[in-house]
Amino acid sequence: MDFYNIVFYLFALITVVSAAFVVTTKNVIHSAFFLLFTFFGVAGIYVLLGADFIAVVQIMVYVGGILILLLFGVMLTNKITDVEIRTGTIHLLPAAIGVGVFMGALIAVMVWTNWKSVPTEIPLTTTKTLGNLLITDYVLIFELLGILLLIALIGAASIARRDKE
Amino acid sequence: MYQYFYNLLGNEIAATLITAAVPLVNVLLVALIGVYLERKVSAHMQDRLGPMRTGWHGVFQTVADFIKMLQKEDAVSTEIDKKLYNIAPVLVFTGTFAAYAAIPFSSQLIGSEAEVGIFYVVAISSLVVAGILMAGWSSNNKYSLLGAMRSAAQIVSYEIPTAIVILSMVMLTGTLSLDKFSQMQTAYFWNWNIFGGAELGLVKFLLIPFMVVGFIIVFISTLAEVNRTPFDIPEAESELVAGYFTEYCGMKWAMFMLSEYGNMFAVSAIVTILFFGGYQSPVGYVGDLVGADWMIPLEQGFWFLAKGWFFIFVQMWLRWTLPRLRVDQLMSLCWKYLIPYAFVNLIIIGFISLI
């Protein structure tokens, strides 16, 4: 087996196993920390696909932003020394059916789609190309996303602001 | 370096491991010398002598401390979250050490020549935040958790001014690669980015004041990111015992210390690469003069370490000069001063680079 294959399976294993732990662990904090390894595994797979920029953005946004926010949320909203934060399972049957159908659909698409595989050279870096595309072909979406984030920012600031008596 | 070992051993993995060992040795040395230097610098600033007994002027003090640490019992309290408690020090150190993968020590010793270099360093340091939160929470101790919360809030906020200044530098140089950053600031100090970069012209002189502002912002915010005084409220001794690593002892505690000193060198290296020419010599190379090409990478390594150590010294200097900030002062400094200034600086540098 190729060295890169081993690395790929390692990352895939990390992702899948830690994702399984995220949903099965009873402790919310443990789930959040397992999520860290899931995000890292996904970032590793991005690197192997030659998407260096996306991989770093994955770590930056998910680990550096969302995960920290999540941990803050859990730690601040509960009693701060309380370890007993538990998650339970409800509606087992409908959930299993829903997930089963969704997974079946995904696998069906994966198996029956006629994937076009064209051997291309992995680009050395994707940053410049991505930047060019964002500011030319996808500029409208880019600007809209910027406005969306701005709205979220203003919303957060206005919620956090204390009204003067 | 990697290429050399690859040719020597003919094995990718072995060559990578050997190349990766060099920064690891560097981190260990930084911790070993750094702790000693910190004691000496603090002592001389307070008109004391510091450690004097182990060896000449106490030079073996940290070695003795290290041996003591190895022998210590790993005392673990019963009411903790064992798994997370044990993973946390490793995670913190991993985050610190992973940043070294992209830092070029000289033109021949670069872990990864990834094009996303600086962006990667900024991103991967968020692992340290996760590790600190993990340590603080799993210790099941009020002080630890408070320290971890403060630390995470501080690091997350101060990442923003750092990122904005880095963004302005990226805009100016057109690259994210740390190696290219260093290469562009050629081997004389007037070509460094703090003096407006290598291209001579009106732009160079216009840039100087804004480069200085950028440098000051990035230096203050990286100081806060490594939890050094005046931004050491996460481990404020007089309030929180020792912050997020209160419950740790022995080698696990040593991992946190190692990580702290490793981080200090890493941020010094980033500041050096962004503004002070990276591994480039300030005065030209001896190797160029005598016509010995093999000397140049060694000299570059020397200059890089020298600049890194200089900024570590400045960090210590500030630590023993300034008092600690309050939490609200810390946040208002970041959000009300550094971030707006960094944004204005970004816009001005953008306009100047358009000229």
Coordinates of C-alpha atoms in Angstrom, one line a residue:
Chain A
M1 CA 0.0 0.0 0.0
D2 CA 1.1 3.5 -0.8
F3 CA 2.2 5.8 2.0
Y4 CA -0.4 8.3 1.0
N5 CA -3.1 5.6 1.2
I6 CA -2.1 4.8 4.7
V7 CA -2.3 8.5 5.6
F8 CA -5.7 8.7 4.0
Y9 CA -7.1 5.7 5.9
L10 CA -5.6 7.1 9.1
F11 CA -7.4 10.4 8.6
A12 CA -10.6 8.7 7.5
L13 CA -10.5 6.5 10.6
I14 CA -9.9 9.5 12.9
T15 CA -12.9 11.3 11.3
V16 CA -15.3 8.4 11.4
V17 CA -14.4 7.1 14.9
S18 CA -14.4 10.5 16.5
A19 CA -17.7 11.3 14.8
A20 CA -19.2 8.1 16.2
F21 CA -18.0 9.1 19.6
V22 CA -19.5 12.6 19.2
V23 CA -23.0 11.1 18.9
T24 CA -22.6 8.3 21.4
T25 CA -20.9 10.0 24.3
K26 CA -23.2 11.0 27.1
N27 CA -21.1 14.0 28.2
V28 CA -21.6 17.1 26.1
I29 CA -18.1 18.4 26.7
H30 CA -16.6 15.1 25.6
S31 CA -18.7 15.3 22.4
A32 CA -17.4 18.8 21.7
F33 CA -13.8 17.7 22.2
F34 CA -14.3 14.6 19.9
L35 CA -15.7 17.0 17.4
L36 CA -12.2 18.6 17.4
F37 CA -10.7 15.4 16.1
T38 CA -13.4 15.0 13.5
F39 CA -12.6 18.5 12.1
F40 CA -9.0 17.7 12.1
G41 CA -9.5 14.4 10.2
V42 CA -11.6 16.3 7.6
A43 CA -8.8 18.9 7.3
G44 CA -6.3 16.2 6.7
I45 CA -8.4 14.7 3.9
Y46 CA -8.6 18.1 2.3
V47 CA -4.8 18.3 2.4
L48 CA -4.5 15.0 0.7
L49 CA -6.9 16.2 -2.0
G50 CA -4.6 19.1 -2.7
A51 CA -7.0 21.7 -1.3
D52 CA -4.5 23.4 1.1
F53 CA -6.4 26.6 1.5
I54 CA -9.7 24.9 2.3
A55 CA -7.9 22.7 4.8
V56 CA -6.6 25.7 6.7
V57 CA -9.9 27.5 6.5
Q58 CA -11.5 24.3 7.9
I59 CA -9.2 24.4 11.0
M60 CA -9.5 28.2 11.3
V61 CA -13.3 28.4 11.1
Y62 CA -14.3 25.1 12.7
V63 CA -11.7 24.6 15.4
G64 CA -10.7 28.2 16.0
G65 CA -14.2 29.6 15.8
I66 CA -17.2 27.3 16.0
L67 CA -15.7 24.7 18.4
I68 CA -14.4 27.3 20.8
L69 CA -17.8 29.1 20.7
L70 CA -19.5 25.7 21.4
L71 CA -17.3 25.0 24.3
F72 CA -17.9 28.5 25.7
G73 CA -21.6 28.1 25.3
V74 CA -21.7 24.8 27.1
M75 CA -19.3 25.9 29.9
L76 CA -21.0 29.2 30.5
T77 CA -24.7 28.2 30.3
N78 CA -24.4 25.3 32.8
K79 CA -23.3 25.6 36.3
I80 CA -19.6 26.1 35.7
T81 CA -18.3 23.4 37.9
D82 CA -21.0 20.9 37.1
V83 CA -19.7 17.9 35.3
E84 CA -23.1 16.3 35.0
I85 CA -24.2 17.5 31.6
R86 CA -25.8 14.6 29.9
T87 CA -27.4 14.0 26.5
G88 CA -30.1 11.5 26.0
T89 CA -31.6 9.6 23.1
I90 CA -35.3 10.2 22.2
H91 CA -37.4 9.0 19.3
L92 CA -35.0 6.2 18.4
L93 CA -37.2 4.5 15.7
P94 CA -38.1 7.6 13.5
A95 CA -34.5 8.8 13.8
A96 CA -33.2 5.4 12.7
I97 CA -35.6 5.3 9.7
G98 CA -34.8 8.9 8.7
V99 CA -31.0 8.4 8.9
G100 CA -31.3 5.0 7.1
V101 CA -33.2 6.5 4.2
F102 CA -30.8 9.4 3.9
M103 CA -27.8 7.2 4.0
G104 CA -29.3 4.8 1.5
A105 CA -29.9 7.7 -0.8
L106 CA -26.4 9.0 -0.5
I107 CA -24.9 5.5 -1.1
A108 CA -27.2 5.0 -4.1
V109 CA -26.0 8.3 -5.6
M110 CA -22.4 7.4 -4.9
V111 CA -22.7 4.0 -6.5
W112 CA -24.9 4.8 -9.5
T113 CA -23.6 8.1 -10.5
N114 CA -21.4 8.0 -13.6
W115 CA -18.5 9.9 -12.1
K116 CA -16.2 11.6 -14.5
S117 CA -12.6 11.0 -13.5
V118 CA -10.1 13.0 -15.4
P119 CA -6.5 12.7 -14.4
T120 CA -5.3 16.2 -13.6
E121 CA -2.2 17.5 -12.0
I122 CA -2.8 18.5 -8.4
P123 CA -2.2 22.3 -8.3
L124 CA 0.7 23.4 -6.1
T125 CA -1.4 26.0 -4.5
T126 CA -5.1 26.9 -4.8
T127 CA -5.1 30.3 -3.0
K128 CA -4.5 32.5 -6.0
T129 CA -7.0 30.7 -8.2
L130 CA -9.6 30.7 -5.5
G131 CA -9.1 34.4 -4.9
N132 CA -9.4 35.2 -8.6
L133 CA -12.6 33.2 -8.9
L134 CA -14.1 34.7 -5.9
I135 CA -13.6 38.2 -7.2
T136 CA -14.6 37.5 -10.8
D137 CA -17.0 34.7 -11.4
Y138 CA -18.6 34.4 -8.0
V139 CA -18.4 38.0 -7.0
L140 CA -22.1 38.4 -6.3
I141 CA -22.2 35.4 -4.0
F142 CA -19.1 36.7 -2.3
E143 CA -20.5 40.1 -1.7
L144 CA -23.8 38.6 -0.5
L145 CA -22.0 36.5 2.0
G146 CA -20.1 39.5 3.2
I147 CA -23.4 41.3 3.8
L148 CA -24.8 38.3 5.6
L149 CA -21.8 38.2 8.0
L150 CA -22.1 42.0 8.5
I151 CA -25.8 41.5 9.4
A152 CA -24.9 38.8 11.9
L153 CA -22.2 41.0 13.4
I154 CA -24.6 44.0 13.8
G155 CA -27.3 41.7 15.2
A156 CA -24.9 40.3 17.8
A157 CA -23.8 43.7 18.8
S158 CA -27.3 45.0 19.2
I159 CA -28.3 42.0 21.3
A160 CA -25.3 42.4 23.5
R161 CA -25.8 46.2 24.0
R162 CA -27.3 47.3 27.2
D163 CA -30.1 49.8 27.0
K164 CA -29.5 53.0 28.9
E165 CA -32.0 53.5 31.6
Chain B
M1 CA 17.9 20.0 4.5
Y2 CA 15.0 17.6 3.7
Q3 CA 16.4 17.1 0.2
Y4 CA 19.8 16.3 1.7
F5 CA 18.5 13.7 4.1
Y6 CA 16.3 12.3 1.3
N7 CA 19.3 11.8 -0.9
L8 CA 21.2 10.4 2.0
L9 CA 18.6 7.9 3.2
G10 CA 16.4 7.5 0.2
N11 CA 13.3 7.4 2.3
E12 CA 10.6 10.1 2.5
I13 CA 9.4 9.3 6.0
A14 CA 12.8 9.0 7.6
A15 CA 13.9 12.3 6.0
T16 CA 10.8 14.0 7.1
L17 CA 11.2 12.8 10.7
I18 CA 14.8 14.0 10.9
T19 CA 13.9 17.4 9.5
A20 CA 11.0 17.6 11.9
A21 CA 13.4 16.8 14.8
V22 CA 15.3 20.1 14.3
P23 CA 12.5 22.4 15.4
L24 CA 11.7 20.0 18.3
V25 CA 15.3 20.3 19.5
N26 CA 14.9 24.1 19.1
V27 CA 11.8 24.1 21.2
L28 CA 13.5 22.2 23.9
L29 CA 16.5 24.5 23.8
V30 CA 14.2 27.5 23.9
A31 CA 12.5 26.2 27.0
L32 CA 15.8 25.2 28.7
I33 CA 17.6 28.5 28.0
G34 CA 14.4 30.6 28.1
V35 CA 13.6 29.6 31.7
Y36 CA 17.2 30.3 32.8
L37 CA 17.2 33.6 30.9
E38 CA 13.8 34.6 32.4
R39 CA 15.2 34.1 35.9
K40 CA 18.3 36.1 35.2
V41 CA 16.6 38.9 33.3
S42 CA 13.9 39.3 36.0
A43 CA 16.6 39.1 38.7
H44 CA 18.8 41.8 37.1
M45 CA 15.8 44.0 36.4
Q46 CA 15.0 43.9 40.1
D47 CA 18.6 44.4 41.2
R48 CA 19.0 40.8 42.3
L49 CA 21.4 38.1 41.1
G50 CA 19.0 35.2 40.4
P51 CA 20.2 31.6 40.5
M52 CA 23.9 31.6 41.2
R53 CA 24.7 28.2 42.8
T54 CA 24.3 25.4 40.1
G55 CA 27.3 26.0 37.9
W56 CA 28.8 29.3 36.8
H57 CA 26.2 32.0 37.5
G58 CA 23.7 29.1 37.8
V59 CA 23.7 28.0 34.2
F60 CA 22.8 24.5 35.1
Q61 CA 19.7 25.6 37.1
T62 CA 17.2 24.6 34.5
V63 CA 18.9 21.2 33.9
A64 CA 18.7 20.6 37.6
D65 CA 15.1 21.6 37.6
F66 CA 14.4 19.3 34.7
I67 CA 15.9 16.3 36.5
K68 CA 13.8 17.2 39.5
M69 CA 10.7 17.3 37.4
L70 CA 11.3 13.9 35.9
Q71 CA 11.5 12.4 39.3
K72 CA 8.3 14.0 40.6
E73 CA 5.3 11.9 41.5
D74 CA 2.4 12.4 39.1
A75 CA -0.1 13.5 41.7
V76 CA -3.6 13.4 40.2
S77 CA -6.6 14.5 42.2
T78 CA -9.6 12.1 42.2
E79 CA -12.4 14.5 41.1
I80 CA -11.1 15.2 37.7
D81 CA -12.0 14.1 34.2
K82 CA -9.1 11.7 33.7
K83 CA -9.2 11.3 29.9
L84 CA -9.3 15.0 29.0
Y85 CA -6.9 15.8 31.8
N86 CA -4.3 13.6 30.3
I87 CA -4.8 14.6 26.7
A88 CA -4.8 18.4 27.3
P89 CA -1.0 19.0 27.9
V90 CA -0.3 16.9 24.7
L91 CA -2.9 18.9 22.7
V92 CA -1.4 22.2 23.9
F93 CA 2.1 21.2 22.9
T94 CA 0.9 19.8 19.6
G95 CA -0.7 23.1 18.7
T96 CA 2.6 24.9 19.6
F97 CA 4.8 22.5 17.8
A98 CA 2.6 22.2 14.7
A99 CA 3.2 25.9 14.0
Y100 CA 6.9 25.2 13.6
A101 CA 6.1 23.1 10.5
A102 CA 5.8 26.2 8.4
I103 CA 8.5 28.4 9.9
P104 CA 11.6 28.7 7.7
F105 CA 14.8 28.6 9.9
S106 CA 17.0 29.3 6.9
S107 CA 16.7 28.9 3.2
Q108 CA 17.6 25.2 3.5
L109 CA 15.7 24.3 6.7
I110 CA 12.0 24.7 6.0
G111 CA 9.6 22.0 7.3
S112 CA 6.8 22.6 4.8
E113 CA 7.1 24.9 1.9
A114 CA 3.3 25.1 1.8
E115 CA 2.0 28.1 0.0
V116 CA -0.5 28.8 2.9
G117 CA 2.3 29.2 5.5
I118 CA 1.3 32.2 7.5
F119 CA -2.4 31.4 7.3
Y120 CA -1.7 27.8 8.6
V121 CA 0.3 29.2 11.5
V122 CA -2.6 31.5 12.5
A123 CA -5.1 28.6 12.2
I124 CA -3.2 25.9 13.9
S125 CA -2.6 28.0 17.0
S126 CA -6.3 27.7 17.7
L127 CA -5.5 24.1 18.8
V128 CA -3.8 25.7 21.8
V129 CA -7.0 27.4 22.8
A130 CA -8.9 24.1 22.6
G131 CA -6.2 22.4 24.7
I132 CA -6.3 25.2 27.3
L133 CA -10.0 24.9 27.6
M134 CA -9.7 21.2 28.0
A135 CA -7.1 21.5 30.7
G136 CA -9.1 24.1 32.6
W137 CA -12.4 22.2 32.4
S138 CA -11.1 18.7 33.1
S139 CA -9.2 19.9 36.2
N140 CA -12.6 20.5 37.9
N141 CA -11.2 23.5 39.8
K142 CA -12.7 27.0 39.8
Y143 CA -9.4 28.7 39.3
S144 CA -8.5 26.4 36.4
L145 CA -11.7 27.0 34.6
L146 CA -11.6 30.7 35.2
G147 CA -8.1 30.8 33.8
A148 CA -9.0 28.7 30.8
M149 CA -12.0 30.9 30.0
R150 CA -10.0 34.1 30.3
S151 CA -7.2 32.6 28.2
A152 CA -9.5 31.5 25.4
A153 CA -11.4 34.8 25.3
Q154 CA -8.1 36.6 25.2
I155 CA -6.5 34.5 22.5
V156 CA -9.6 34.5 20.3
S157 CA -10.0 38.3 20.5
Y158 CA -6.3 39.1 19.9
E159 CA -6.2 36.8 16.9
I160 CA -8.2 39.5 15.1
P161 CA -5.7 42.4 15.1
T162 CA -2.9 39.9 14.4
A163 CA -4.8 38.5 11.4
I164 CA -5.7 42.0 10.1
V165 CA -2.0 43.2 10.2
I166 CA -0.9 39.9 8.6
L167 CA -3.6 40.5 6.0
S168 CA -2.1 43.9 5.2
M169 CA 1.3 42.4 4.8
V170 CA 0.0 39.6 2.6
M171 CA -1.7 42.3 0.5
L172 CA 1.6 44.2 0.1
T173 CA 3.8 41.2 -0.7
G174 CA 1.2 39.1 -2.6
T175 CA 2.1 35.8 -0.9
L176 CA 1.2 33.7 2.1
S177 CA 4.3 31.7 2.1
L178 CA 6.7 32.4 5.0
D179 CA 9.7 31.4 2.9
K180 CA 8.8 33.9 0.2
F181 CA 8.2 36.6 2.8
S182 CA 11.8 36.0 3.9
Q183 CA 13.2 35.9 0.4
M184 CA 11.6 39.1 -0.6
Q185 CA 13.3 41.1 2.2
T186 CA 16.8 40.7 0.8
A187 CA 20.0 40.5 2.8
Y188 CA 20.3 44.1 4.1
F189 CA 18.4 45.7 6.9
W190 CA 17.1 48.6 4.8
N191 CA 15.3 46.1 2.7
W192 CA 13.2 44.7 5.6
N193 CA 9.5 45.2 5.6
I194 CA 9.7 47.5 8.6
F195 CA 11.7 49.8 6.4
G196 CA 9.2 49.5 3.6
G197 CA 10.4 46.4 1.8
A198 CA 13.0 45.8 -0.9
E199 CA 11.8 48.0 -3.7
L200 CA 13.3 51.5 -3.6
G201 CA 11.0 54.3 -4.4
L202 CA 8.4 56.7 -3.0
V203 CA 6.3 53.8 -1.9
K204 CA 9.1 52.5 0.4
F205 CA 9.3 55.8 2.3
L206 CA 5.5 56.2 2.5
L207 CA 5.1 52.8 4.0
I208 CA 7.6 53.1 6.8
P209 CA 5.3 54.8 9.4
F210 CA 2.4 52.4 8.7
M211 CA 4.8 49.4 8.9
V212 CA 5.9 50.6 12.3
V213 CA 2.2 50.9 13.4
G214 CA 1.6 47.4 12.1
F215 CA 4.6 46.0 13.9
I216 CA 3.5 47.5 17.2
I217 CA 0.0 46.2 16.8
V218 CA 1.1 42.7 15.9
F219 CA 3.7 42.6 18.7
I220 CA 1.2 43.6 21.3
S221 CA -1.4 41.2 20.1
T222 CA 1.0 38.3 19.8
L223 CA 2.2 39.0 23.3
A224 CA -1.4 38.6 24.4
E225 CA -1.8 35.4 22.4
V226 CA 1.0 33.7 24.3
N227 CA -0.4 34.9 27.7
R228 CA 2.7 36.9 28.7
T229 CA 2.6 39.8 31.1
P230 CA 1.1 42.4 30.8
F231 CA -1.5 40.1 29.4
D232 CA -1.1 37.2 31.8
I233 CA -4.5 37.3 33.4
P234 CA -5.2 33.6 32.5
E235 CA -2.5 32.6 35.0
A236 CA -2.4 35.6 37.2
E237 CA -0.6 34.2 40.2
S238 CA -2.1 36.5 42.8
E239 CA -5.7 35.8 41.7
L240 CA -5.9 32.4 40.1
V241 CA -3.1 30.4 41.7
A242 CA -1.7 29.3 38.3
G243 CA -4.7 29.6 36.0
Y244 CA -5.5 26.7 33.8
F245 CA -2.6 24.4 34.8
T246 CA -3.1 24.8 38.6
E247 CA -3.9 21.1 39.0
Y248 CA -1.0 19.8 36.9
C249 CA 2.4 18.7 38.2
G250 CA 5.5 17.0 37.1
M251 CA 6.0 16.3 33.4
K252 CA 2.5 17.3 32.5
W253 CA 3.1 20.7 34.0
A254 CA 6.4 20.8 32.1
M255 CA 4.6 20.3 28.8
F256 CA 2.6 23.5 29.5
M257 CA 5.9 25.3 30.2
L258 CA 7.5 23.9 27.1
S259 CA 4.5 25.0 25.1
E260 CA 4.6 28.5 26.6
Y261 CA 8.3 29.0 25.7
G262 CA 7.8 27.3 22.3
N263 CA 5.0 29.7 21.6
M264 CA 7.2 32.7 22.6
F265 CA 9.7 31.7 20.1
A266 CA 7.1 30.9 17.4
V267 CA 5.5 34.4 17.7
S268 CA 8.9 36.0 17.8
A269 CA 9.7 34.1 14.6
I270 CA 6.5 35.3 13.0
V271 CA 7.2 38.9 13.9
T272 CA 10.7 38.5 12.6
I273 CA 9.5 37.0 9.3
L274 CA 6.8 39.6 8.8
F275 CA 8.8 42.7 9.5
F276 CA 12.5 42.0 10.2
G277 CA 13.7 40.0 7.2
G278 CA 13.2 36.4 8.5
Y279 CA 16.4 34.5 8.2
Q280 CA 18.1 37.2 6.1
S281 CA 21.2 38.8 7.5
P282 CA 21.0 42.5 8.3
V283 CA 24.5 43.2 6.9
G284 CA 25.1 40.7 4.1
Y285 CA 26.8 37.3 4.2
V286 CA 30.3 36.3 5.0
G287 CA 29.8 33.4 2.7
D288 CA 29.2 35.8 -0.2
L289 CA 32.5 37.6 0.6
V290 CA 34.7 34.6 0.8
G291 CA 32.8 32.8 -1.9
A292 CA 31.7 29.8 0.2
D293 CA 28.1 29.1 -0.7
W294 CA 27.6 26.4 2.0
M295 CA 28.1 29.0 4.7
I296 CA 25.0 31.0 3.7
P297 CA 22.3 28.7 5.1
L298 CA 24.2 28.4 8.4
E299 CA 24.5 32.2 8.7
Q300 CA 20.8 32.5 7.9
G301 CA 20.1 30.0 10.7
F302 CA 22.2 32.1 13.0
W303 CA 20.5 35.3 12.2
F304 CA 17.1 33.8 12.5
L305 CA 17.8 32.4 15.9
A306 CA 19.4 35.7 17.0
K307 CA 16.4 37.7 15.9
G308 CA 14.0 35.2 17.6
W309 CA 16.0 35.4 20.8
F310 CA 16.0 39.2 20.7
F311 CA 12.2 39.3 20.6
I312 CA 12.1 36.7 23.4
F313 CA 14.3 39.1 25.4
V314 CA 11.9 42.0 24.6
Q315 CA 9.0 39.9 25.9
M316 CA 10.8 39.2 29.1
W317 CA 11.8 42.8 29.4
L318 CA 8.1 43.9 29.1
R319 CA 7.1 41.2 31.5
W320 CA 9.2 42.5 34.3
T321 CA 8.5 46.2 33.5
L322 CA 4.8 46.4 33.1
P323 CA 2.0 45.6 35.6
R324 CA -0.8 43.2 34.6
L325 CA -3.9 44.5 32.9
R326 CA -7.5 44.0 34.2
V327 CA -9.9 41.9 32.2
D328 CA -11.9 44.9 31.0
Q329 CA -8.8 46.9 30.1
L330 CA -7.6 43.9 28.2
M331 CA -10.7 43.6 26.1
S332 CA -11.1 47.3 25.5
L333 CA -7.5 47.5 24.4
C334 CA -8.1 44.9 21.8
W335 CA -11.6 45.8 20.6
K336 CA -11.5 49.6 20.9
Y337 CA -7.9 50.4 20.0
L338 CA -6.0 47.7 18.3
I339 CA -8.7 46.4 15.9
P340 CA -9.7 49.9 14.6
Y341 CA -6.1 51.0 14.2
A342 CA -5.3 47.7 12.4
F343 CA -8.2 48.3 10.0
V344 CA -7.2 51.9 9.3
N345 CA -3.6 50.6 8.8
L346 CA -4.9 48.0 6.4
I347 CA -6.8 50.5 4.3
I348 CA -3.9 52.9 4.2
I349 CA -1.4 50.2 3.2
G350 CA -3.8 49.1 0.5
F351 CA -4.0 52.6 -0.9
I352 CA -0.2 53.0 -0.8
S353 CA 0.4 49.7 -2.5
L354 CA -1.9 50.9 -5.3
I355 CA 0.4 53.8 -6.1

